[in-house]
Structure formats: structure tokens, C-alpha cells
Amino acid sequence: MNKCPCGSMIEYSICCGSYIDGSAIPATPEALMRSRYTAYSQANIDYIKKTMRGSPLTNFDATEAKIWAKGVTWLGLKVLKAYQDELNSHKGYVEFIARFRENHQPKKLHEVSEFAYEDGRWFYTAGLEPKKSTPVKASRNAPCPCGSQKKFKNCCLVK
């Protein structure tokens, strides 16, 4: 079984794979966010672009996004909270942490993404401006920040 990179523990083809290949439409903001994470892990920037609306799409540089996505190793996704706006059911939010390794350094992106329901589907419309990723500090014998449960010195620490 080929598990989905989004961390759902479900087979890829019936999880995010069905959204990315167009055979299904994500029914919730969380499902869309997970599929976008998976698309980034595959450097599938066409899907990322297709699932955006508003200023993120206007300012999106597909070439730069593809270079960046190919240059990192994706380590995992943790959804902290997913909810819909109480006053507007066409707005949804997902807070998550995406862990990755860039230039041999473990990093993380912590974001609250905003989604809008338009024309029968969800779209990414905004997110807190991600801060520049900084290396996660860990002592040699501490658990690795990538979440592997190994010691840092036996996992992501560059020797």
C-alpha cells in the first residue's frame, strides 16, 4: 500500500491522489490543504496553482515555487486545527505545521490558511505570511525536530 504523504494513513490513490488527478473534489478545507501539501511534496505546481484564488494566485510565481518544492525534502504534515467561519459557511481555515529539510537543515512552516468555497469547490485564498524558515535548534541527543523519533545526531544532523 502506498500511503498518502499528507499523513492521513490512507492509500494515496483514494486520498489526495484522487484530488490531484481530478477524479474527485476535496469536500473540506482540510482535505484541500492536505492535497496541496501532497502536491508540493511532488512539486506538482499545476495543482497548487489550480487550487488558488485571489491575491495568492496573483502573486504566485510557478517557476520559483517548483524550484523550491524540488529543493526540499518533505518530512510530514500535522494539522493543528480545521474549522469553518461561524458567520460565513463559505470560509474555512486550517492551521498546520509542515516539516521539511532544506539545505540539510530541518525546518517547519506554521501557517493558518484561509479557504473560500466558490463554484462548488474550495480554494486557497490567503495565509499568514510565512516567516522565513529558520533552522530548528536541537542538541545532538535530543529527539530530531523532523518528527522521526530518532536522536538528532542519528537523523538530520549534518556531520
Tab-separated table of C-alpha atoms in Angstrom:
chain	number	residue	atom	x	y	z
A	1	MET	CA	0.000	0.000	0.000
A	2	ASN	CA	1.337	3.413	-0.989
A	3	LYS	CA	0.344	5.741	1.884
A	4	CYS	CA	-0.512	9.336	1.129
A	5	PRO	CA	2.181	11.914	2.001
A	6	CYS	CA	-0.454	14.060	3.772
A	7	GLY	CA	-0.243	11.863	6.875
A	8	SER	CA	-3.805	10.517	6.699
A	9	MET	CA	-2.554	6.899	6.771
A	10	ILE	CA	-4.853	6.239	3.786
A	11	GLU	CA	-3.711	4.892	0.433
A	12	TYR	CA	-2.610	7.728	-1.859
A	13	SER	CA	-4.913	6.787	-4.744
A	14	ILE	CA	-8.064	7.121	-2.616
A	15	CYS	CA	-6.807	10.096	-0.611
A	16	CYS	CA	-5.034	13.093	-2.141
A	17	GLY	CA	-4.244	11.248	-5.358
A	18	SER	CA	-7.898	11.346	-6.367
A	19	TYR	CA	-7.960	15.138	-5.899
A	20	ILE	CA	-4.671	15.743	-7.683
A	21	ASP	CA	-5.637	13.611	-10.697
A	22	GLY	CA	-9.032	15.342	-10.882
A	23	SER	CA	-11.223	12.281	-10.248
A	24	ALA	CA	-12.582	13.826	-7.012
A	25	ILE	CA	-13.003	17.279	-5.471
A	26	PRO	CA	-11.889	17.990	-1.871
A	27	ALA	CA	-15.053	18.350	0.223
A	28	THR	CA	-13.477	20.359	3.056
A	29	PRO	CA	-10.785	22.994	3.531
A	30	GLU	CA	-8.689	20.408	5.395
A	31	ALA	CA	-8.901	17.933	2.509
A	32	LEU	CA	-7.828	20.663	0.087
A	33	MET	CA	-4.953	21.745	2.336
A	34	ARG	CA	-3.736	18.140	2.684
A	35	SER	CA	-3.877	17.678	-1.091
A	36	ARG	CA	-1.914	20.903	-1.579
A	37	TYR	CA	0.765	19.638	0.843
A	38	THR	CA	0.917	16.390	-1.128
A	39	ALA	CA	1.168	18.313	-4.405
A	40	TYR	CA	4.049	20.369	-3.001
A	41	SER	CA	5.776	17.130	-1.937
A	42	GLN	CA	5.535	16.032	-5.586
A	43	ALA	CA	6.428	19.503	-6.943
A	44	ASN	CA	3.059	19.424	-8.752
A	45	ILE	CA	2.766	23.187	-9.076
A	46	ASP	CA	-0.028	22.999	-11.664
A	47	TYR	CA	-2.340	21.580	-8.968
A	48	ILE	CA	-1.186	24.195	-6.456
A	49	LYS	CA	-1.990	26.982	-8.904
A	50	LYS	CA	-5.336	25.450	-9.909
A	51	THR	CA	-6.487	25.436	-6.257
A	52	MET	CA	-5.777	29.139	-5.572
A	53	ARG	CA	-7.856	32.311	-5.867
A	54	GLY	CA	-7.309	35.984	-5.113
A	55	SER	CA	-4.037	37.651	-4.158
A	56	PRO	CA	-2.095	34.409	-3.590
A	57	LEU	CA	-2.769	33.491	-7.221
A	58	THR	CA	-1.975	36.994	-8.492
A	59	ASN	CA	1.401	36.966	-6.729
A	60	PHE	CA	2.210	33.307	-7.448
A	61	ASP	CA	5.462	32.524	-9.264
A	62	ALA	CA	5.089	28.955	-10.520
A	63	THR	CA	8.723	28.654	-11.617
A	64	GLU	CA	10.047	29.771	-8.240
A	65	ALA	CA	7.582	27.502	-6.413
A	66	LYS	CA	8.665	24.485	-8.463
A	67	ILE	CA	12.368	25.141	-7.832
A	68	TRP	CA	11.718	25.490	-4.104
A	69	ALA	CA	9.468	22.404	-3.869
A	70	LYS	CA	12.034	20.259	-5.687
A	71	GLY	CA	14.821	21.528	-3.442
A	72	VAL	CA	13.338	20.403	-0.146
A	73	THR	CA	12.628	17.015	1.393
A	74	TRP	CA	9.144	16.884	2.875
A	75	LEU	CA	9.080	15.218	6.295
A	76	GLY	CA	5.479	15.434	7.439
A	77	LEU	CA	2.311	17.383	7.984
A	78	LYS	CA	0.469	17.990	11.231
A	79	VAL	CA	-2.961	19.612	11.141
A	80	LEU	CA	-3.470	21.543	14.366
A	81	LYS	CA	-6.976	22.842	13.739
A	82	ALA	CA	-9.522	22.950	10.919
A	83	TYR	CA	-12.748	24.935	11.175
A	84	GLN	CA	-15.304	26.928	9.223
A	85	ASP	CA	-16.257	30.534	9.870
A	86	GLU	CA	-19.318	30.644	12.145
A	87	LEU	CA	-20.785	33.625	10.278
A	88	ASN	CA	-19.871	32.560	6.745
A	89	SER	CA	-20.005	28.861	5.874
A	90	HIS	CA	-18.169	29.630	2.620
A	91	LYS	CA	-14.964	30.451	4.554
A	92	GLY	CA	-12.761	27.840	6.182
A	93	TYR	CA	-9.427	27.819	7.992
A	94	VAL	CA	-6.727	25.229	8.570
A	95	GLU	CA	-3.811	25.683	10.952
A	96	PHE	CA	-0.948	23.326	10.234
A	97	ILE	CA	2.751	22.658	10.581
A	98	ALA	CA	4.599	21.286	7.561
A	99	ARG	CA	8.047	19.906	8.328
A	100	PHE	CA	10.766	19.723	5.720
A	101	ARG	CA	14.521	19.604	5.261
A	102	GLU	CA	16.197	22.335	3.230
A	103	ASN	CA	19.964	22.530	2.732
A	104	HIS	CA	20.372	19.653	5.211
A	105	GLN	CA	18.571	21.630	7.943
A	106	PRO	CA	15.212	20.637	9.457
A	107	LYS	CA	12.676	23.460	9.117
A	108	LYS	CA	8.980	23.981	9.561
A	109	LEU	CA	6.232	26.136	8.123
A	110	HIS	CA	3.477	27.035	10.579
A	111	GLU	CA	0.522	28.683	8.867
A	112	VAL	CA	-3.171	29.383	9.190
A	113	SER	CA	-4.558	29.062	5.678
A	114	GLU	CA	-7.851	30.593	4.608
A	115	PHE	CA	-10.117	28.899	2.086
A	116	ALA	CA	-13.211	30.076	0.209
A	117	TYR	CA	-15.995	27.956	-1.267
A	118	GLU	CA	-16.729	29.117	-4.820
A	119	ASP	CA	-18.420	27.427	-7.758
A	120	GLY	CA	-18.896	24.146	-5.870
A	121	ARG	CA	-15.328	23.738	-4.603
A	122	TRP	CA	-12.826	25.043	-2.056
A	123	PHE	CA	-9.905	27.311	-2.982
A	124	TYR	CA	-6.885	28.574	-1.039
A	125	THR	CA	-7.306	32.354	-0.728
A	126	ALA	CA	-4.927	33.544	1.979
A	127	GLY	CA	-2.484	32.555	4.662
A	128	LEU	CA	-0.480	34.219	7.338
A	129	GLU	CA	2.651	35.497	5.666
A	130	PRO	CA	5.118	32.710	6.337
A	131	LYS	CA	8.151	33.859	8.223
A	132	LYS	CA	11.477	32.952	6.764
A	133	SER	CA	12.132	29.406	7.822
A	134	THR	CA	14.913	29.158	10.315
A	135	PRO	CA	16.833	26.072	11.298
A	136	VAL	CA	15.322	24.296	14.267
A	137	LYS	CA	17.799	24.149	17.134
A	138	ALA	CA	18.287	20.778	18.779
A	139	SER	CA	21.039	19.232	20.845
A	140	ARG	CA	22.736	16.148	19.460
A	141	ASN	CA	20.938	13.736	21.801
A	142	ALA	CA	17.510	15.395	21.632
A	143	PRO	CA	14.715	13.894	19.530
A	144	CYS	CA	15.057	15.040	15.932
A	145	PRO	CA	12.814	18.024	15.085
A	146	CYS	CA	11.708	16.265	11.887
A	147	GLY	CA	9.477	14.008	13.991
A	148	SER	CA	11.221	10.710	13.181
A	149	GLN	CA	11.608	9.794	16.889
A	150	LYS	CA	15.337	9.213	16.285
A	151	LYS	CA	18.032	11.210	18.031
A	152	PHE	CA	19.008	14.357	16.134
A	153	LYS	CA	22.612	13.115	15.751
A	154	ASN	CA	21.353	9.907	14.080
A	155	CYS	CA	18.909	11.631	11.762
A	156	CYS	CA	19.095	15.179	10.377
A	157	LEU	CA	22.300	16.472	11.967
A	158	VAL	CA	24.857	17.138	9.253
A	159	LYS	CA	28.256	15.780	10.201
